[in-house]
Coordinates of C-alpha atoms in Angstrom, one line a residue:
Chain A
M106 CA -53.8 -113.9 76.6
M107 CA -53.0 -111.5 79.5
E108 CA -56.2 -109.5 78.4
E109 CA -58.2 -112.6 78.2
L110 CA -57.2 -113.4 81.6
Y111 CA -57.6 -110.1 83.3
G112 CA -61.2 -109.9 81.2
N113 CA -62.0 -113.3 82.9
R114 CA -61.1 -111.9 86.1
T115 CA -63.0 -108.8 85.9
D116 CA -66.2 -110.3 84.6
A117 CA -66.0 -113.0 87.8
A118 CA -65.4 -110.2 89.8
M119 CA -68.3 -107.9 88.6
R120 CA -70.6 -111.0 88.6
Q121 CA -69.7 -111.2 92.5
R122 CA -70.6 -107.8 93.0
F123 CA -73.9 -108.1 91.1
E124 CA -74.9 -110.6 93.0
E125 CA -73.6 -109.5 96.4
A126 CA -75.7 -106.0 95.5
L127 CA -78.8 -107.3 93.9
L128 CA -79.9 -111.0 94.9
P129 CA -80.9 -109.9 98.4
H130 CA -83.9 -107.8 96.8
L131 CA -85.2 -110.9 95.0
D132 CA -88.1 -110.9 97.2
A133 CA -89.0 -107.1 96.7
A134 CA -88.6 -107.4 93.2
Y135 CA -90.6 -110.6 92.8
N136 CA -93.4 -108.9 95.2
L137 CA -93.5 -105.8 92.7
A138 CA -93.7 -107.7 89.7
R139 CA -96.3 -110.1 91.1
W140 CA -98.9 -107.1 92.3
L141 CA -98.2 -105.4 88.7
M142 CA -98.6 -108.5 86.6
H143 CA -101.4 -110.4 88.5
N144 CA -100.0 -113.9 88.1
P145 CA -97.0 -115.8 89.2
Q146 CA -95.9 -117.1 85.6
D147 CA -95.2 -113.4 84.5
A148 CA -94.0 -112.1 87.6
E149 CA -91.5 -114.8 87.2
D150 CA -90.8 -113.5 83.5
C151 CA -90.3 -110.1 84.5
V152 CA -88.4 -111.0 87.1
Q153 CA -85.7 -112.4 85.6
E154 CA -85.8 -110.2 82.4
A155 CA -85.3 -107.4 84.8
Y156 CA -82.0 -109.1 86.5
L157 CA -80.3 -109.6 82.7
R158 CA -81.2 -106.2 82.1
A159 CA -79.9 -104.9 85.6
Y160 CA -76.8 -107.2 85.1
K161 CA -76.1 -105.5 81.5
A162 CA -76.3 -102.1 82.8
F163 CA -74.5 -103.3 86.0
P164 CA -71.2 -101.5 85.3
R165 CA -72.9 -98.1 84.9
F166 CA -74.8 -98.6 88.5
R167 CA -72.2 -96.5 90.9
Q168 CA -73.1 -97.1 94.6
G169 CA -76.1 -96.4 95.6
D170 CA -79.5 -98.4 97.0
G171 CA -79.6 -101.3 95.0
R172 CA -83.1 -102.2 95.7
A173 CA -84.3 -99.1 94.8
W174 CA -82.3 -99.2 91.2
L175 CA -83.4 -102.9 90.6
T176 CA -87.3 -101.7 91.7
A177 CA -87.0 -99.2 88.9
I178 CA -85.7 -101.9 86.4
V179 CA -88.4 -104.4 87.5
R180 CA -91.0 -101.5 86.8
N181 CA -89.9 -100.9 83.8
V182 CA -89.7 -104.3 82.3
C183 CA -93.1 -104.8 84.0
Y184 CA -94.9 -102.1 82.5
T185 CA -93.5 -103.2 79.0
A186 CA -94.7 -106.6 79.2
I187 CA -98.5 -105.0 80.3
K188 CA -98.3 -103.1 77.0
R189 CA -97.3 -106.2 75.1
L190 CA -100.1 -107.9 76.7
R191 CA -102.7 -105.5 75.9
G192 CA -101.7 -106.0 71.9
R193 CA -98.7 -103.2 71.8
K194 CA -101.1 -100.2 72.5
E195 CA -99.6 -97.1 73.3
M196 CA -100.6 -96.6 76.9
E197 CA -101.9 -93.2 77.5
P198 CA -100.9 -91.0 80.1
F199 CA -102.6 -91.9 83.3
D200 CA -105.2 -89.2 84.1
E201 CA -105.7 -89.2 88.1
E202 CA -109.1 -87.3 87.6
L203 CA -110.5 -89.9 85.9
H204 CA -109.6 -92.6 87.8
F205 CA -110.7 -91.0 91.0
P206 CA -114.1 -92.1 92.7
T207 CA -117.1 -90.1 92.9
P208 CA -116.6 -88.6 96.7
N209 CA -118.5 -91.4 98.8
P210 CA -120.7 -89.5 101.3
S211 CA -120.0 -92.6 103.6
T212 CA -117.1 -92.1 105.6
E213 CA -116.9 -95.6 107.0
T214 CA -114.0 -97.4 106.8
P215 CA -114.7 -101.3 106.8
R216 CA -112.4 -101.7 109.9
E217 CA -112.5 -105.6 109.3
A218 CA -112.0 -105.6 106.0
D219 CA -110.9 -109.4 105.6
A220 CA -107.7 -110.2 103.8
E221 CA -109.3 -111.5 100.7
A222 CA -111.2 -108.2 100.0
V223 CA -108.1 -106.0 100.7
Q224 CA -105.7 -108.2 98.4
L225 CA -108.6 -108.5 95.5
M226 CA -109.2 -104.5 95.6
L227 CA -105.8 -103.6 95.7
M228 CA -105.4 -105.7 92.9
N229 CA -108.0 -104.4 90.7
L230 CA -106.8 -100.7 91.3
A231 CA -105.3 -98.8 88.5
P232 CA -101.6 -100.2 88.4
E233 CA -100.5 -96.3 88.6
F234 CA -102.2 -96.6 92.2
R235 CA -101.2 -99.9 92.9
E236 CA -97.7 -99.3 92.6
L237 CA -97.3 -96.5 94.5
I238 CA -99.3 -98.8 97.6
V239 CA -97.1 -101.6 97.1
L240 CA -94.1 -99.5 96.7
H241 CA -94.9 -97.0 99.7
D242 CA -97.1 -99.5 102.5
L243 CA -95.8 -102.7 101.2
E244 CA -92.0 -102.2 100.5
G245 CA -91.5 -99.0 102.4
F246 CA -90.0 -96.9 100.0
S247 CA -90.1 -93.2 100.7
Y248 CA -91.9 -90.6 98.6
K249 CA -88.7 -89.4 97.4
E250 CA -87.5 -92.8 96.3
I251 CA -90.8 -93.6 94.6
A252 CA -90.2 -90.1 92.7
A253 CA -87.1 -91.5 91.4
I254 CA -88.1 -95.4 90.9
A255 CA -91.5 -94.2 88.6
G256 CA -89.7 -91.2 87.1
I257 CA -92.6 -89.0 88.4
P258 CA -92.3 -85.5 90.7
I259 CA -92.8 -86.1 94.6
G260 CA -95.6 -84.0 94.5
T261 CA -97.7 -86.3 91.7
V262 CA -96.2 -89.4 94.6
M263 CA -97.9 -87.6 97.2
S264 CA -101.7 -86.6 95.2
R265 CA -101.4 -90.4 93.8
L266 CA -100.9 -92.2 96.8
S267 CA -103.4 -90.2 98.5
R268 CA -105.7 -90.9 95.5
G269 CA -105.2 -94.4 95.4
R270 CA -105.6 -95.0 99.1
E271 CA -109.2 -92.6 98.8
K272 CA -110.2 -95.0 96.2
L273 CA -109.2 -98.1 97.8
R274 CA -111.2 -97.2 100.9
A275 CA -113.9 -96.6 98.8
D276 CA -113.8 -99.9 97.1
L277 CA -113.6 -102.1 100.2
A278 CA -116.5 -100.0 101.6
A279 CA -118.7 -100.8 98.6
F280 CA -117.6 -104.6 98.5
S281 CA -118.2 -104.9 102.0
K282 CA -121.9 -103.5 101.8
D283 CA -122.1 -105.4 98.9
S284 CA -121.5 -108.7 100.4
N285 CA -123.4 -107.9 103.4
I286 CA -126.8 -107.8 101.9
Chain B
M266 CA -106.1 -74.3 106.7
T267 CA -109.3 -75.4 105.0
C268 CA -110.1 -79.2 105.0
E269 CA -109.8 -79.2 101.5
R270 CA -106.1 -78.3 102.1
A271 CA -105.9 -80.7 105.0
E272 CA -107.4 -83.5 103.2
R273 CA -104.5 -82.8 100.1
L274 CA -101.9 -83.2 103.0
L275 CA -103.2 -86.0 105.1
D276 CA -101.3 -88.7 103.8
A277 CA -98.3 -87.4 103.4
Y278 CA -98.5 -85.9 107.0
M279 CA -99.2 -89.2 108.1
D280 CA -96.5 -90.8 106.2
G281 CA -94.1 -88.6 108.0
E282 CA -93.6 -87.0 104.6
L283 CA -94.4 -83.3 105.4
D284 CA -91.5 -80.7 106.4
L285 CA -92.2 -79.4 109.7
P286 CA -93.9 -76.0 109.0
G287 CA -96.4 -78.5 106.9
S288 CA -96.7 -80.3 110.1
L289 CA -97.7 -78.2 112.2
E290 CA -100.0 -76.9 110.0
V291 CA -101.8 -79.7 109.5
E292 CA -101.8 -80.6 113.3
E293 CA -103.0 -77.0 114.1
H294 CA -106.1 -77.7 112.0
L295 CA -106.8 -81.7 113.2
R296 CA -107.1 -80.1 116.9
D297 CA -110.2 -78.2 115.5
C298 CA -111.6 -80.2 113.0
D299 CA -112.8 -83.4 114.4
R300 CA -113.7 -84.4 110.7
C301 CA -110.4 -84.4 109.4
Q302 CA -109.4 -85.9 112.8
Q303 CA -111.9 -88.5 111.7
R304 CA -110.8 -89.1 108.0
L305 CA -106.8 -89.3 109.6
E306 CA -108.2 -92.3 111.9
E307 CA -109.7 -93.9 108.7
R308 CA -106.5 -93.6 106.9
R309 CA -104.4 -95.2 109.5
A310 CA -107.0 -98.4 109.6
L311 CA -106.9 -98.4 105.8
V312 CA -102.8 -98.6 105.7
G313 CA -102.8 -100.6 108.8
A314 CA -105.2 -103.4 107.0
I315 CA -103.0 -103.0 103.8
R316 CA -99.8 -103.5 105.9
E317 CA -101.6 -106.6 107.8
K318 CA -103.7 -108.1 105.2
A319 CA -102.1 -108.0 101.7
P320 CA -99.2 -110.3 101.2
C321 CA -95.7 -109.6 100.4
F322 CA -95.4 -112.2 97.7
E323 CA -92.1 -113.9 98.1
A324 CA -89.9 -115.3 94.8
P325 CA -90.2 -119.2 94.6
G326 CA -86.6 -120.7 95.1
Y327 CA -85.8 -122.0 91.7
I328 CA -86.3 -118.3 90.4
M329 CA -82.9 -117.5 91.9
T330 CA -81.4 -120.7 90.4
R331 CA -82.5 -119.7 86.9
I332 CA -81.2 -116.2 87.4
R333 CA -77.8 -117.4 88.7
A334 CA -77.8 -119.8 85.3
R335 CA -78.4 -116.9 83.1
L336 CA -76.2 -114.4 84.3
G337 CA -73.4 -117.0 83.7
E338 CA -74.5 -117.5 80.4
S339 CA -74.4 -114.0 79.5
S340 CA -71.1 -113.3 80.8
A341 CA -68.3 -113.7 78.3
S342 CA -68.0 -117.4 77.3
K343 CA -64.7 -118.7 79.0
P344 CA -62.9 -121.9 78.4
G345 CA -62.9 -124.0 81.3
W346 CA -59.2 -124.5 81.8
L347 CA -58.8 -120.6 82.2
R348 CA -60.4 -121.1 85.4
L349 CA -57.1 -123.1 86.9
F350 CA -55.1 -119.9 86.2
Q351 CA -57.3 -118.0 88.3
P352 CA -55.4 -116.2 90.9
A353 CA -55.7 -118.1 94.8
W354 CA -57.2 -114.5 95.9
A355 CA -60.2 -114.9 93.2
S356 CA -61.4 -118.0 94.6
L357 CA -60.8 -116.7 98.0
S358 CA -62.6 -113.5 97.2
G359 CA -65.2 -115.7 95.9
A360 CA -65.7 -118.0 98.8
L361 CA -65.9 -114.9 101.0
A362 CA -68.6 -113.3 98.6
A363 CA -70.5 -116.5 98.3
F364 CA -70.5 -116.5 102.2
A365 CA -71.8 -112.9 102.2
I366 CA -74.6 -113.6 100.2
A367 CA -75.2 -116.5 102.6
M368 CA -75.3 -114.8 106.0
L369 CA -77.3 -112.2 104.2
Y370 CA -80.2 -114.5 104.0
F371 CA -79.4 -115.9 107.3
L372 CA -79.8 -112.5 109.0
G373 CA -82.6 -111.2 106.8
A374 CA -85.8 -113.1 108.2
P375 CA -86.4 -115.7 105.1
R376 CA -84.4 -119.0 105.2
P377 CA -84.0 -121.1 102.3
G378 CA -85.1 -124.0 102.5
L379 CA -87.7 -123.3 105.2
N380 CA -91.0 -123.4 102.6
E381 CA -89.7 -126.3 101.0
E382 CA -89.1 -128.1 104.2
A383 CA -92.8 -126.9 105.2
V384 CA -94.3 -128.3 102.1
A385 CA -92.3 -131.4 102.3
D386 CA -93.6 -132.1 105.7
H387 CA -97.5 -131.1 104.8
V388 CA -97.0 -133.7 101.8
R389 CA -95.5 -136.5 104.0
S390 CA -98.5 -136.1 106.5
L391 CA -101.0 -136.5 103.8
Q392 CA -99.4 -139.3 102.1
A393 CA -98.3 -141.4 105.0
G394 CA -101.7 -141.0 106.9
H395 CA -100.1 -139.7 109.7
L396 CA -101.8 -136.3 109.8
M397 CA -102.8 -136.4 113.6
D398 CA -101.0 -137.9 116.3
V399 CA -104.1 -136.3 118.5
A400 CA -107.5 -136.0 116.9
S401 CA -109.7 -133.4 117.8
T402 CA -111.7 -130.6 117.3
D403 CA -111.3 -129.2 120.7
Q404 CA -108.7 -126.9 121.2
H405 CA -108.5 -127.4 125.0
T406 CA -107.8 -131.3 124.0
V407 CA -105.4 -130.5 121.3
K408 CA -103.1 -127.9 123.2
P409 CA -102.6 -130.0 126.6
W410 CA -101.5 -133.1 124.1
F411 CA -98.4 -130.8 123.7
A412 CA -97.2 -130.7 127.1
G413 CA -94.0 -132.4 127.6
K414 CA -93.6 -132.9 124.5
L415 CA -92.2 -129.5 123.5
D416 CA -90.4 -127.2 125.6
Y417 CA -92.9 -124.4 124.7
S418 CA -96.9 -124.4 124.8
P419 CA -98.6 -123.6 121.2
Q420 CA -101.6 -121.9 121.4
V421 CA -104.1 -123.5 119.6
V422 CA -107.2 -121.2 118.4
D423 CA -110.5 -122.7 117.1
L424 CA -111.7 -121.3 114.0
A425 CA -114.5 -123.5 113.2
S426 CA -117.0 -120.5 112.9
A427 CA -115.1 -118.9 110.4
G428 CA -114.8 -121.7 108.0
F429 CA -111.5 -123.4 109.4
P430 CA -112.4 -126.1 111.6
L431 CA -109.4 -128.0 114.1
I432 CA -109.3 -131.3 113.4
G433 CA -106.1 -132.2 115.5
G434 CA -102.4 -131.7 115.9
R435 CA -98.8 -133.7 115.6
L436 CA -95.6 -133.3 116.5
D437 CA -93.0 -132.9 113.4
V438 CA -89.7 -131.5 112.8
L439 CA -88.9 -128.1 111.0
D440 CA -86.0 -125.7 111.0
R441 CA -83.9 -128.8 112.8
R442 CA -86.2 -128.9 115.8
P443 CA -89.6 -130.6 117.0
V444 CA -92.6 -128.2 116.4
A445 CA -96.4 -128.1 116.6
A446 CA -98.1 -128.6 113.8
I447 CA -101.9 -127.9 114.1
V448 CA -104.0 -129.4 111.5
Y449 CA -107.0 -127.8 110.1
Q450 CA -109.9 -128.5 107.6
R451 CA -110.7 -126.1 104.7
R452 CA -113.9 -127.9 103.1
K453 CA -111.9 -130.8 101.6
H454 CA -108.2 -129.7 102.0
Y455 CA -105.9 -129.5 104.8
I456 CA -103.8 -126.9 106.4
N457 CA -100.6 -127.5 108.4
L458 CA -99.9 -124.5 111.1
F459 CA -96.7 -125.0 112.5
I460 CA -96.0 -123.1 115.6
W461 CA -92.4 -122.5 117.0
P462 CA -90.4 -120.2 119.4
A463 CA -88.6 -117.6 117.3
G464 CA -85.7 -118.3 119.6
E465 CA -82.2 -117.2 118.6
G466 CA -83.2 -117.3 114.8
A467 CA -84.5 -114.3 113.0
S468 CA -88.4 -113.4 113.4
L469 CA -90.3 -114.0 110.0
S470 CA -91.6 -111.5 108.0
R471 CA -95.0 -111.7 106.4
T472 CA -94.6 -113.4 103.4
L473 CA -96.7 -115.5 100.9
H474 CA -94.8 -118.6 99.0
E475 CA -96.1 -120.2 96.1
E476 CA -94.3 -123.2 94.9
H477 CA -95.7 -126.4 93.1
G478 CA -99.4 -125.7 93.6
Y479 CA -98.6 -125.4 97.7
R480 CA -98.5 -122.0 99.3
T481 CA -96.9 -121.1 102.5
L482 CA -97.5 -118.4 104.6
R483 CA -95.2 -117.5 107.4
W484 CA -95.1 -114.6 110.1
S485 CA -94.1 -114.1 113.9
K486 CA -96.0 -112.7 116.7
A487 CA -94.9 -112.2 120.1
G488 CA -92.1 -114.3 119.9
M489 CA -93.2 -117.4 118.0
N490 CA -92.7 -118.3 114.4
Y491 CA -96.1 -119.2 112.7
L492 CA -95.9 -121.1 109.0
A493 CA -99.2 -122.3 107.4
V494 CA -99.0 -124.4 104.3
S495 CA -101.8 -125.8 102.3
D496 CA -102.8 -126.3 98.8
V497 CA -106.0 -124.1 99.3
Q498 CA -106.5 -121.3 97.3
E499 CA -104.4 -118.5 98.0
A500 CA -107.1 -116.0 99.5
D501 CA -108.2 -118.8 101.8
L502 CA -104.9 -119.0 103.2
V503 CA -104.2 -115.4 103.4
N504 CA -107.9 -115.1 105.5
F505 CA -106.3 -118.2 107.9
A506 CA -103.2 -116.7 108.5
G507 CA -105.3 -113.4 109.3
L508 CA -107.5 -115.2 111.9
V509 CA -105.0 -117.0 113.4
K510 CA -103.0 -113.8 113.7
A511 CA -106.0 -112.0 115.2
H512 CA -106.9 -115.0 117.8
T513 CA -103.1 -115.4 119.3
D514 CA -101.7 -113.1 122.0

């Protein structure tokens, strides 16, 4: 009886601590999921799944940045979902070189790239590039935090972010050239 | 330092992620190399465009409710009567926690209900046939109409050339205060743009919210809050917001 009461109380306390620590980051979690999954429904499913996993793992969560911790979980859930959507095909390790654009001699940056183009081109970037741009440029995580979230060395964060931006710039330049004709 | 090496470090330099010796090295190279200097400018423009134009998607309100409901299911099942035996401090700390969470939302930019309220205003304005108090495609007619009706003067911008013709304005209520609603058209759809002073309330971060076929996009600029709501395509709304932002001081 006492145990039941005690267990009950710690459950409630843990749930409170969980909600305080992690519910404020719902928008950040959703934003990443939405950018990775391409559509609202899959993003919603992934975010809910991520929160449940986070809740189960919460007893192991020590003081620290709840937003980064949750983001790492969201990212894992999304990648698992993407894999499943692609038909359980094992994802090959990401090869930056393969995705690197052929150097574009034109250095023009479309200064007035419209919002539609930016969103479209960013959505079409390889997810490994896209997530770094979302995590750094939209969510404001540092290289070090991103390294921990994505489980890659900090040097890889640096080169991958740089290449992702270069690819986005080239795509935008090509896009605005096409649509101007 | 070679250009090749500088290029590799340029993003990290721009992001403030290089150590001091590395930064100094890049700076030294940039002083002598116009090409890399130009590259840096372009990169700044690109990242500026990403921050300005790629939306931060905001979670629909019901997700929070669903998550909290599922958290309840997944914690150990507890017979209802046991709650009665919870010591007083438990319910007190519960109330405090709820208060703390509520404060986080009020202090942070997004206020719960603001998007829902704006969507409700939008839907009501269409249903009641009360879209406009002043019908005009002329910004110099719409703007003065608000004089004397509000304690601030909303900027009314003309976006007809971009495919968002102004069609009028009306008074509405949002966030418990009278606000200016400027009405634009996109093909057969309407966009309501609410404008009100950020005042003592938190200013709004740029967020896109999707719910029940309507989208709201909100931001703050120069002490004013802006919230656009419509059923137009996401890209149209994002573009519209970008144009308004670019045309307001």
